[in-house]
Amino acid sequence: MTIATDLIVDRIPRVDGTQEPLASWYTQGLSDGLGDRLLMFDNTNAPSWELLRFRPEFAAAPGFERALRDRVEQLGHFRHPLFTQVRAVEELGFGDGLALVATYAPGRRLSEALVRPRSVGAVIPLIRQLTSAIADLQEQGGDVAHGALTADRIMVARDGRLIIREHVIGSALARLRLPAGRLWTDLGIMAWPTHLAVPTLDRRTDVVQLALVALSLMLGRRVGPADYPRRIDDLLDRIGETTGDELFAPLRFWLERALQLNGRVFECAEDARAALSDLAKDGDETDDSLTWRAAPSRQ
């Protein structure tokens, strides 16, 4: 994809209460299966913004743009400290594509922490924060779900604060009707149920994705289609054998319910949040922190 150097500044909406364009300069951000991104820097005191330009075949798919715009409008008043703020969906014009404009989330992707296993005590407070945030998101409407929650869409700020991004794209991605294989290989998304030709991207999927993030952190690597659901019991057994942490038994039960592996499954993130209250409260895990001492990446 080419960068629309002569269009970006003029086409992004102005900052509220000013007559100035939103961005005065920009730089290339992360490109992935969704599309490419520009990091946009404000010429006022407002936050910086990120522009996600979708792959042309996604933007052109029937229903994709309409579903995206509807979800952005539906969540227009949603403000939450653990989510980026979506500003607009923009047609850049001159064949340059469809873009989502949202606040820039500083820090590094949580996926960069998947270099070594994390302790149960470190994972519980993280998954509690994320589950509570997703429950708050789902409360915005009966059909609202993130749908595409992965460790790449969770940012960790230098102070350890978590930020979830791109939470408005699930309903649009569902219009693509991608099979499970393409969801994983192209977008890094694991969806439930795995046996369907076209998996759903709904509330249960959010809970499954939360549990997969937690499991990936404890394993120190991504959990993929080769693992879920067939090898989950073996992976949980391995963690239980190596951790020796008394917190793992109740967490394992929570993970099994979140991953839809037993009869008492979670229907939504609120169910999962309520069950997390039975686990021990956050402990001091400074030696297993996900914060970075180095300057954070802008991608």
XYZ file of C-alpha atoms in Angstrom:
299
model
C 0.000 0.000 0.000
C 1.103 3.536 -0.688
C 1.003 6.351 1.838
C -1.319 9.232 0.935
C 1.142 11.937 1.913
C -0.907 14.736 0.405
C -4.250 13.620 1.855
C -3.775 12.597 5.462
C -3.624 16.006 7.131
C -6.545 17.450 5.190
C -8.947 14.549 5.543
C -8.771 13.734 9.258
C -11.468 15.607 11.238
C -10.426 18.723 13.100
C -9.830 18.683 16.841
C -12.942 19.701 18.765
C -12.962 23.387 19.610
C -10.179 24.328 17.190
C -9.842 25.328 13.555
C -6.640 23.331 13.121
C -6.254 20.028 11.278
C -5.736 17.095 13.603
C -2.298 16.025 12.433
C 0.727 18.063 11.517
C 3.096 15.196 10.858
C 3.015 11.409 10.774
C 5.136 8.283 10.533
C 4.630 4.718 9.356
C 3.192 2.373 11.975
C 2.586 -1.354 12.103
C 1.320 -3.213 9.043
C -0.419 -6.559 9.479
C -3.217 -8.654 8.030
C -5.788 -5.927 8.668
C -3.918 -3.253 6.740
C -1.321 -0.547 7.332
C -1.173 2.180 9.957
C 0.013 5.723 10.242
C 0.918 7.291 13.574
C -0.299 10.863 13.506
C 1.070 13.641 15.710
C -1.070 16.506 16.878
C -0.276 20.177 16.415
C -2.242 21.106 19.540
C -2.229 19.656 23.052
C -4.618 16.858 22.055
C -3.508 13.209 21.923
C -1.748 11.641 18.963
C -3.862 9.441 16.717
C -3.457 6.240 14.753
C -4.932 5.683 11.320
C -5.623 2.063 10.330
C -6.123 1.764 6.573
C -7.853 -1.526 5.812
C -6.790 -3.905 3.100
C -8.658 -3.003 -0.117
C -10.331 -6.406 -0.377
C -11.695 -6.021 3.153
C -12.986 -2.503 2.605
C -14.653 -3.558 -0.661
C -16.395 -6.619 0.820
C -20.210 -6.329 0.956
C -21.348 -5.029 4.322
C -17.868 -4.415 5.756
C -17.904 -0.609 5.715
C -21.539 -0.392 6.812
C -20.944 -2.728 9.767
C -17.841 -0.781 10.770
C -19.609 2.582 10.628
C -22.608 1.235 12.546
C -20.406 -0.129 15.325
C -18.391 3.102 15.556
C -21.641 5.047 15.849
C -23.005 2.603 18.416
C -19.913 3.034 20.593
C -19.553 6.748 19.932
C -20.074 7.649 23.585
C -18.088 4.739 25.035
C -15.153 6.028 27.070
C -12.987 3.657 29.057
C -9.419 3.959 30.370
C -8.489 0.532 28.984
C -9.651 1.251 25.417
C -8.488 3.593 22.705
C -11.011 6.214 21.664
C -12.304 5.848 18.118
C -12.750 9.167 16.338
C -14.042 8.364 12.864
C -14.206 6.095 9.836
C -12.730 7.985 6.886
C -12.870 7.342 3.148
C -9.506 8.799 2.172
C -10.498 9.370 -1.431
C -8.562 9.135 -4.705
C -8.529 5.353 -4.307
C -6.478 5.547 -1.126
C -8.817 3.383 0.936
C -10.980 3.171 4.035
C -9.436 4.058 7.382
C -10.287 3.908 11.076
C -8.994 6.828 13.159
C -8.450 6.237 16.888
C -6.288 7.532 19.690
C -2.745 6.233 19.585
C -2.001 3.722 22.359
C 1.612 4.214 23.495
C 3.755 1.302 24.585
C 4.470 -2.175 23.289
C 2.193 -4.958 22.200
C 1.487 -7.592 24.818
C 2.638 -10.171 22.281
C 6.188 -8.903 22.826
C 5.979 -10.314 26.365
C 5.565 -13.837 24.985
C 9.261 -14.560 25.280
C 9.184 -16.484 28.561
C 6.492 -18.000 30.783
C 4.819 -15.652 33.256
C 3.755 -16.641 36.743
C 0.172 -17.316 37.747
C 0.373 -14.421 40.185
C 1.351 -12.048 37.391
C -1.303 -13.258 34.958
C -4.302 -13.117 37.305
C -4.309 -9.311 37.789
C -3.797 -8.790 34.057
C -6.631 -11.084 33.044
C -8.846 -9.513 35.709
C -8.286 -6.059 34.185
C -8.865 -7.277 30.644
C -11.963 -9.310 31.486
C -13.528 -6.420 33.358
C -12.831 -4.086 30.424
C -14.339 -6.492 27.877
C -17.393 -6.940 30.132
C -17.822 -3.152 30.166
C -17.580 -3.139 26.372
C -20.144 -5.903 25.957
C -22.565 -3.999 28.196
C -22.859 -1.349 25.473
C -25.280 -3.485 23.471
C -26.615 -6.996 23.126
C -24.599 -7.626 19.966
C -21.403 -5.823 21.021
C -18.173 -7.813 21.217
C -14.550 -7.123 20.392
C -14.289 -10.280 18.302
C -10.617 -9.859 17.423
C -8.896 -9.725 20.816
C -5.298 -10.911 20.594
C -2.041 -10.115 22.356
C -1.235 -7.872 19.364
C -4.272 -5.684 20.085
C -3.408 -5.157 23.738
C -0.789 -2.526 24.495
C 1.325 -2.305 27.634
C 2.400 1.203 28.574
C 5.720 1.852 30.316
C 3.903 2.013 33.669
C 2.249 -1.365 33.058
C -1.144 0.092 32.138
C -3.073 -2.000 29.604
C -4.824 -0.506 26.571
C -7.085 -2.478 24.214
C -7.333 -1.234 20.651
C -9.407 -1.842 17.514
C -12.452 -2.922 19.550
C -14.917 -1.753 16.878
C -13.820 -4.078 14.074
C -15.393 -7.409 15.082
C -18.776 -6.941 13.407
C -17.097 -5.770 10.190
C -14.716 -8.739 10.172
C -17.694 -11.051 10.655
C -19.089 -9.773 7.330
C -16.022 -11.197 5.584
C -17.054 -14.723 6.621
C -13.464 -15.866 6.798
C -12.823 -19.543 7.627
C -10.937 -20.396 10.800
C -7.698 -20.984 8.921
C -7.639 -17.524 7.372
C -8.685 -15.822 10.594
C -5.601 -17.316 12.193
C -3.029 -17.058 9.408
C -4.075 -13.608 8.153
C -5.251 -11.899 11.339
C -3.934 -13.952 14.263
C -7.509 -14.476 15.489
C -8.696 -17.643 17.192
C -12.488 -17.937 17.046
C -15.068 -20.256 18.594
C -16.547 -22.745 17.815
C -13.545 -24.150 16.026
C -15.520 -26.804 14.152
C -17.636 -24.309 12.203
C -16.647 -23.514 8.629
C -17.084 -19.823 9.513
C -16.540 -19.292 13.261
C -18.475 -16.596 15.072
C -16.926 -13.409 16.449
C -19.275 -12.890 19.376
C -19.318 -12.574 23.180
C -18.248 -16.152 23.779
C -15.398 -15.661 21.345
C -14.229 -12.687 23.442
C -14.076 -14.893 26.527
C -12.201 -17.615 24.651
C -9.719 -15.026 23.385
C -9.198 -13.655 26.918
C -8.379 -17.155 28.144
C -6.010 -17.777 25.218
C -4.137 -14.573 26.064
C -3.786 -15.722 29.675
C -2.631 -19.191 28.633
C -0.151 -17.753 26.132
C 1.396 -15.589 28.853
C 1.835 -18.553 31.173
C 3.381 -20.636 28.384
C 5.554 -17.838 27.024
C 4.304 -18.406 23.457
C 1.180 -18.020 21.359
C -1.483 -20.657 21.640
C -2.596 -21.568 18.119
C -4.940 -23.907 16.231
C -2.635 -26.859 16.830
C -3.206 -26.360 20.560
C -6.844 -25.339 20.845
C -8.921 -27.194 21.701
C -7.200 -30.565 21.347
C -4.063 -30.000 23.444
C -5.390 -27.619 26.078
C -5.618 -30.263 28.800
C -2.008 -31.283 28.197
C -0.856 -27.660 28.294
C -2.734 -27.002 31.520
C -1.252 -30.164 33.039
C 2.226 -28.967 32.078
C 1.696 -25.580 33.676
C 0.324 -27.195 36.812
C 3.359 -29.477 37.083
C 5.880 -26.671 36.678
C 4.297 -23.784 38.533
C 3.672 -25.265 41.965
C 1.405 -22.274 42.646
C -1.688 -22.840 44.749
C -3.469 -20.175 42.701
C -3.278 -22.292 39.565
C -6.033 -24.792 40.459
C -8.823 -22.180 40.639
C -7.375 -20.353 37.627
C -7.344 -23.603 35.663
C -11.034 -24.110 36.399
C -11.714 -20.550 35.203
C -9.694 -21.143 32.018
C -11.558 -24.363 31.251
C -14.878 -22.552 31.562
C -13.656 -19.607 29.472
C -12.317 -21.932 26.781
C -15.715 -23.681 26.605
C -14.198 -26.994 27.687
C -16.634 -28.082 30.380
C -20.332 -27.931 31.124
C -20.197 -24.680 33.105
C -19.003 -22.435 30.300
C -19.109 -18.644 30.353
C -21.689 -17.107 28.043
C -20.183 -13.620 28.166
C -17.426 -11.553 29.768
C -19.669 -10.564 32.687
C -19.938 -14.251 33.651
C -16.161 -14.537 33.440
C -15.660 -11.354 35.483
C -17.942 -12.610 38.255
C -16.062 -15.906 38.445
C -12.721 -14.112 38.712
C -13.835 -12.595 42.009
C -13.347 -16.046 43.541
C -9.627 -15.940 42.782
C -7.099 -14.419 45.146
C -6.596 -10.671 44.934
C -3.632 -9.159 43.153
C -0.256 -9.727 44.725
C 3.063 -7.957 44.387
C 4.711 -9.259 41.242
C 7.367 -6.630 40.616
C 9.917 -9.219 39.556
C 7.529 -10.560 36.912
C 6.270 -7.219 35.641
C 5.330 -6.608 32.024
C 6.691 -3.063 32.098
C 9.700 -2.130 29.988
C 12.609 0.001 31.096
C 13.574 0.891 27.562
C 11.688 3.503 25.588
C 8.513 1.949 24.198
C 8.029 1.194 20.560
C 5.660 3.483 18.630
C 4.147 0.512 16.850
